[in-house]
């Protein structure tokens, strides 16, 4: 499995739904390499591909044939002729294969079927309690996956992989959750092995905030090399993309900002056992509890959002204060990592500008001027689809790597 699914976008590449071509050197002459050129979505002739790759025309022709036979590329009209028969052009066919993208939250699951370009073909959302344990949750997820495939009229054999985001720390290389606090029974569970019993395909698993960062970046900030994605919901966490690469840390817990102590935290007990954590002050349930204590009935983050939408002043002030608490932790993160974009997502970010205003207020006040000179702090544009977009992207970057494409083409040739 790849160390990181995030790859730098070549600066000269035209924007395309397929996203960046992997910037891999052409050290091996393989079909996968010709494919990496075409991944940017531009149609090219055999001659153009030969010139870019430095491969012989006959070699390029053979590779185009193999990629076409596997369905990954296809004819895309004709180029202008300089006399004689006009040369055919070929382009990436993102709709040729499909990916199941699964975003498991604490209380719900969203499953999307996407093509290789990240286009959502069908999706299903269901309430689900992640605390029910891995077999119950995954059995339900697998049933929904079957339904999503059927709804889109696609077949299992078109599936190239399944990407799954889970609401807790995950050891990405094995796909096993690592001591997830809100997921009893999941610690060390072999998620890929269990899923592969039903769908024998590539299965990649990561923490939900990491995949949200991937999804937001791939779809809306492809040129941002240093991006922080902050999820503010039932829990609070950050996905860190630094130097174009997703940073998971030594044990997969990088970005766990929810348990950093905030100045206002005082003696407020957090579910982790410490006092004054960001999550104990600014998460959906924490803000609801603070409102309740002040005589405004609210139990969940949803209640807080609804109150704020209706113009309840206490709720609006509480959300702005939650934003300031998040800003306290982010100000330090900005000095440490110097991101160019901070994206605020998760349920509590969806009610307009209240949370954002608090975040901006503190970050611009506390961070070093040079670190904030070009910094943009924005609301998530992917919204509640950031997770599935990122889960799909994680799989695409893995299965469309030169080595994987080579295997796909070879497997097709042998089938
Ligand atoms: Zn804590």
XYZ file of C-alpha atoms and ligand atoms in Angstrom:
416
model
C 0.000 0.000 0.000
C 1.216 3.513 -0.715
C 2.840 5.500 2.046
C 0.592 8.361 1.036
C -2.149 8.678 -1.536
C -1.490 12.378 -2.039
C 0.713 13.146 -4.985
C 1.922 16.526 -6.173
C 0.078 17.918 -9.150
C 2.338 18.771 -12.077
C 2.210 22.541 -12.494
C 1.717 22.526 -16.250
C -1.071 19.936 -16.236
C -4.526 21.082 -17.293
C -7.194 20.729 -14.595
C -9.119 17.515 -15.028
C -11.599 15.397 -13.117
C -8.991 12.657 -13.072
C -6.694 14.778 -10.944
C -2.947 14.762 -11.094
C -0.888 12.375 -13.084
C 1.576 10.684 -10.789
C 4.951 12.343 -11.122
C 6.894 9.108 -11.459
C 10.074 8.781 -13.464
C 9.927 6.644 -16.591
C 12.438 4.149 -15.339
C 10.387 1.156 -16.446
C 8.868 0.812 -19.899
C 5.391 -0.320 -19.094
C 1.786 0.270 -20.040
C 1.312 1.919 -16.661
C 3.696 4.702 -17.599
C 1.889 5.616 -20.810
C -1.287 5.635 -18.742
C 0.144 8.137 -16.211
C 0.492 10.678 -19.049
C -3.120 10.187 -20.093
C -4.427 10.412 -16.529
C -4.679 14.211 -16.776
C -7.667 13.722 -19.112
C -6.065 15.225 -22.244
C -6.370 13.238 -25.461
C -3.096 12.493 -27.238
C -1.863 10.749 -30.377
C 0.597 7.841 -30.454
C 3.260 10.247 -31.732
C 2.682 12.677 -28.867
C 2.887 9.860 -26.321
C 6.090 8.565 -27.892
C 7.608 12.038 -27.686
C 6.628 12.561 -24.017
C 7.725 9.114 -22.814
C 10.760 8.732 -25.051
C 9.486 5.260 -25.985
C 9.491 3.870 -29.522
C 6.291 4.368 -31.544
C 5.790 0.590 -31.778
C 6.139 0.229 -27.984
C 3.613 2.998 -27.411
C 1.226 1.373 -29.898
C 1.431 -1.958 -28.053
C 0.737 -0.251 -24.724
C -2.205 1.688 -26.081
C -3.636 -1.579 -27.326
C -3.231 -3.222 -23.901
C -4.727 -0.232 -22.046
C -7.639 -0.055 -24.515
C -8.307 -3.766 -24.126
C -8.407 -3.304 -20.332
C -10.906 -0.470 -20.854
C -8.780 2.189 -19.135
C -8.379 4.312 -22.256
C -10.279 4.699 -25.496
C -10.320 6.600 -28.772
C -11.027 10.322 -28.415
C -11.433 11.685 -31.919
C -8.777 12.511 -34.470
C -5.971 15.034 -34.510
C -5.484 17.499 -37.385
C -3.720 15.739 -40.219
C -0.659 17.074 -42.000
C -1.672 15.040 -45.036
C -2.986 11.504 -45.318
C -5.133 9.709 -42.757
C -5.574 11.811 -39.555
C -3.929 10.192 -36.489
C -6.253 8.849 -33.774
C -6.143 10.315 -30.324
C -6.573 8.405 -27.071
C -7.808 9.501 -23.650
C -8.408 8.188 -20.156
C -11.837 6.574 -19.651
C -12.575 7.360 -15.999
C -15.959 5.627 -16.167
C -14.438 2.268 -17.096
C -14.039 1.098 -13.492
C -15.684 1.907 -10.172
C -14.730 2.384 -6.522
C -16.782 1.985 -3.363
C -16.103 4.863 -0.961
C -17.261 4.372 2.628
C -17.365 7.071 5.304
C -18.221 5.592 8.690
C -19.064 8.252 11.278
C -19.910 7.832 14.954
C -23.644 7.640 14.238
C -24.039 7.300 10.470
C -22.471 5.859 7.348
C -22.315 7.350 3.850
C -21.465 5.031 0.970
C -20.780 6.261 -2.543
C -19.936 4.520 -5.779
C -17.507 6.682 -7.772
C -15.743 6.283 -11.077
C -11.975 6.635 -11.450
C -12.371 10.401 -11.928
C -14.072 10.794 -8.545
C -17.564 11.306 -10.007
C -20.265 10.008 -7.629
C -22.509 7.546 -9.511
C -24.816 6.615 -6.636
C -24.860 6.869 -2.855
C -26.690 5.747 0.271
C -26.758 7.207 3.765
C -27.901 5.290 6.848
C -27.920 5.784 10.586
C -25.506 3.393 12.247
C -23.862 3.186 15.643
C -20.130 2.525 15.237
C -20.071 1.310 18.861
C -22.092 -1.760 17.750
C -18.720 -3.315 16.861
C -16.875 -4.227 13.667
C -18.815 -7.267 12.452
C -22.284 -5.708 12.880
C -21.190 -2.411 11.313
C -19.214 -3.975 8.448
C -21.967 -6.505 7.642
C -24.387 -3.591 7.265
C -21.814 -1.609 5.248
C -21.235 -4.553 2.882
C -24.975 -4.953 2.330
C -25.223 -1.227 1.499
C -22.244 -1.551 -0.855
C -24.101 -4.256 -2.776
C -27.155 -1.995 -3.019
C -25.120 1.018 -4.186
C -23.519 -1.048 -6.958
C -26.921 -2.361 -8.085
C -28.498 1.100 -8.050
C -25.818 2.415 -10.405
C -26.237 -0.626 -12.637
C -22.573 -1.547 -12.198
C -21.118 -4.988 -11.658
C -18.748 -6.267 -8.981
C -16.165 -7.179 -11.626
C -15.858 -3.452 -12.492
C -14.765 -2.714 -8.925
C -11.059 -1.841 -8.479
C -11.080 -1.099 -4.781
C -12.858 -0.036 -1.615
C -11.778 2.958 0.506
C -13.012 3.190 4.087
C -12.774 6.042 6.602
C -13.284 5.260 10.293
C -13.867 7.710 13.171
C -10.688 6.878 15.101
C -6.948 6.252 14.722
C -6.099 3.630 12.076
C -2.815 1.917 11.274
C -3.038 2.682 7.557
C -0.520 0.055 6.416
C -2.638 -2.799 7.847
C -6.081 -1.166 7.882
C -6.524 -1.956 11.588
C -8.005 0.595 14.026
C -5.548 1.469 16.819
C -7.191 1.944 20.249
C -10.103 3.998 18.893
C -11.804 5.688 21.884
C -15.414 5.619 20.625
C -15.249 2.234 18.844
C -15.424 -0.645 21.348
C -14.351 -3.979 19.827
C -12.578 -2.409 16.846
C -9.058 -2.255 18.316
C -6.746 -4.235 16.007
C -9.639 -5.630 13.928
C -8.499 -6.656 10.444
C -10.958 -4.540 8.434
C -9.499 -5.298 4.945
C -9.544 -9.064 5.532
C -13.174 -8.981 6.682
C -14.306 -6.834 3.730
C -12.346 -8.955 1.230
C -14.326 -12.063 2.211
C -17.288 -10.413 0.466
C -15.460 -8.249 -2.138
C -12.065 -9.715 -3.089
C -10.489 -6.397 -4.127
C -8.089 -3.735 -2.821
C -9.297 -2.401 0.534
C -7.682 0.713 2.033
C -8.620 2.100 5.447
C -7.752 5.390 7.116
C -8.902 7.791 9.786
C -11.944 9.806 8.666
C -10.304 13.225 9.070
C -7.335 12.108 6.950
C -9.595 11.072 4.085
C -11.620 14.304 4.443
C -8.368 16.232 3.974
C -7.613 14.157 0.852
C -11.106 14.680 -0.569
C -11.184 18.415 0.044
C -7.735 18.917 -1.421
C -8.187 16.718 -4.501
C -11.453 18.384 -5.451
C -11.022 22.009 -4.422
C -7.370 22.803 -3.585
C -5.300 20.663 -5.976
C -2.425 23.148 -5.956
C -2.226 23.531 -2.165
C 0.847 21.674 -0.926
C 0.279 22.581 2.736
C -3.309 22.242 3.883
C -4.934 21.589 7.238
C -8.419 20.121 7.355
C -10.159 20.562 10.706
C -13.244 18.532 11.529
C -15.435 20.018 14.239
C -18.274 17.643 15.082
C -18.899 15.121 17.886
C -15.119 14.934 17.985
C -12.432 17.358 16.804
C -9.445 16.346 14.688
C -7.132 17.547 11.941
C -5.902 16.045 8.678
C -2.444 17.387 7.819
C -1.142 17.662 4.265
C 2.402 18.966 4.323
C 4.672 19.268 1.296
C 1.906 17.627 -0.756
C 1.821 14.507 1.419
C -0.669 13.365 4.011
C 1.082 13.170 7.389
C -0.035 10.270 9.565
C 2.762 10.416 12.132
C 4.640 7.497 13.702
C 1.514 5.758 15.041
C -1.257 7.212 12.897
C -2.356 9.766 15.481
C -0.964 12.930 13.864
C -3.559 15.703 13.874
C -5.291 14.585 17.049
C -5.822 18.192 18.150
C -9.021 17.411 20.065
C -7.008 16.604 23.168
C -4.780 19.639 23.238
C -5.478 21.765 26.308
C -7.060 25.157 25.619
C -6.650 28.280 27.800
C -10.361 28.386 28.698
C -10.385 24.644 29.543
C -9.890 24.940 33.297
C -11.114 21.851 35.191
C -13.564 20.608 32.543
C -13.170 16.821 32.365
C -12.671 15.287 28.897
C -13.692 11.750 27.905
C -9.965 10.985 27.483
C -9.461 11.483 31.238
C -7.580 14.772 31.007
C -8.892 18.229 31.791
C -9.524 21.225 29.559
C -9.155 19.485 26.171
C -10.340 21.314 23.035
C -12.907 18.560 22.455
C -14.361 19.028 25.944
C -14.904 22.727 25.177
C -15.743 23.077 21.475
C -17.227 19.814 20.137
C -20.938 19.612 19.312
C -21.901 17.870 22.591
C -19.663 20.239 24.617
C -21.279 23.366 23.150
C -24.730 21.838 23.691
C -23.891 21.082 27.337
C -22.678 24.653 27.897
C -25.925 26.030 26.451
C -27.955 23.660 28.608
C -26.139 24.827 31.726
C -27.082 28.388 30.760
C -30.779 27.496 30.502
C -30.992 26.996 26.708
C -32.172 23.410 26.061
C -29.772 21.568 23.706
C -28.424 18.008 23.741
C -26.478 17.584 20.532
C -24.454 19.543 17.999
C -27.504 19.352 15.697
C -29.585 21.153 18.354
C -26.948 23.896 18.558
C -26.927 24.303 14.763
C -30.714 24.536 14.663
C -30.730 27.182 17.426
C -28.049 29.205 15.615
C -29.935 28.966 12.313
C -33.022 30.358 14.055
C -30.948 33.278 15.345
C -30.681 32.258 19.006
C -28.088 34.692 20.365
C -26.722 32.351 23.065
C -26.169 29.591 20.496
C -24.477 32.007 18.066
C -22.188 33.294 20.824
C -21.398 29.740 21.959
C -20.433 28.727 18.428
C -18.223 31.759 18.020
C -16.536 30.888 21.329
C -16.031 27.292 20.117
C -14.361 28.803 17.048
C -12.026 30.820 19.288
C -11.092 27.643 21.200
C -10.309 25.874 17.920
C -8.376 29.003 16.891
C -6.223 28.783 20.033
C -4.953 25.356 18.981
C -4.732 26.315 15.303
C -2.637 29.410 16.028
C 0.091 27.128 17.390
C -0.379 24.704 14.461
C 0.012 27.572 11.977
C 3.331 28.588 13.537
C 4.460 24.970 13.476
C 3.365 23.957 9.954
C 2.842 27.186 7.962
C -0.160 25.939 5.928
C -1.492 28.002 3.007
C -5.067 26.793 3.515
C -7.042 25.800 6.606
C -10.359 24.146 5.784
C -12.945 23.954 8.547
C -15.372 21.049 8.084
C -17.513 18.662 10.092
C -21.103 19.088 11.286
C -20.583 22.143 13.475
C -19.020 24.107 10.589
C -22.177 23.924 8.508
C -24.131 26.783 10.146
C -22.719 29.794 8.379
C -19.880 31.935 9.568
C -20.193 31.830 13.372
C -17.574 29.166 13.999
C -15.299 30.476 11.227
C -15.403 34.015 12.627
C -14.100 32.770 15.994
C -11.344 30.730 14.351
C -10.194 33.633 12.172
C -10.283 36.091 15.082
C -7.775 34.090 17.132
C -5.542 32.669 14.382
C -4.849 36.071 12.789
C -4.300 37.626 16.211
C -1.951 34.979 17.615
C -0.006 33.489 14.714
C 3.177 35.021 13.369
C 2.480 37.689 10.715
C 4.610 35.926 8.090
C 2.761 32.637 8.662
C -0.638 34.286 8.104
C 0.332 36.643 5.258
C -1.011 34.258 2.587
C -3.087 31.994 4.840
C -6.694 31.339 3.842
C -9.188 30.017 6.398
C -12.232 28.651 4.604
C -15.298 26.520 5.123
C -15.301 23.001 3.643
C -16.686 23.005 0.096
C -17.054 19.230 -0.053
C -19.268 19.425 3.053
C -20.551 16.036 4.200
C -19.105 14.442 1.042
C -15.467 15.192 1.952
C -15.089 11.712 3.469
C -16.362 9.673 0.512
C -14.532 11.879 -2.002
C -11.325 11.304 -0.055
C -11.896 7.562 0.416
C -12.366 7.254 -3.351
C -9.313 9.369 -3.998
C -7.190 7.224 -1.662
C -8.106 4.157 -3.747
C -7.644 5.905 -7.126
C -4.135 7.042 -6.244
C -3.299 3.494 -5.232
C -4.888 1.532 -8.096
C -3.815 3.931 -10.848
C -0.150 3.949 -9.871
C 2.113 2.643 -12.680
C 2.669 -0.715 -10.961
C -1.041 -1.241 -10.278
C -2.067 -0.328 -13.842
C 0.521 -2.791 -15.100
C -1.058 -5.547 -12.968
C -4.544 -4.602 -14.172
C -3.469 -4.766 -17.829
C -1.629 -8.061 -17.302
C -4.573 -9.587 -15.429
C -6.879 -8.503 -18.240
C -4.614 -10.015 -20.867
C -4.604 -13.334 -18.989
C -8.367 -13.372 -18.324
Zn -9.254 14.912 25.967
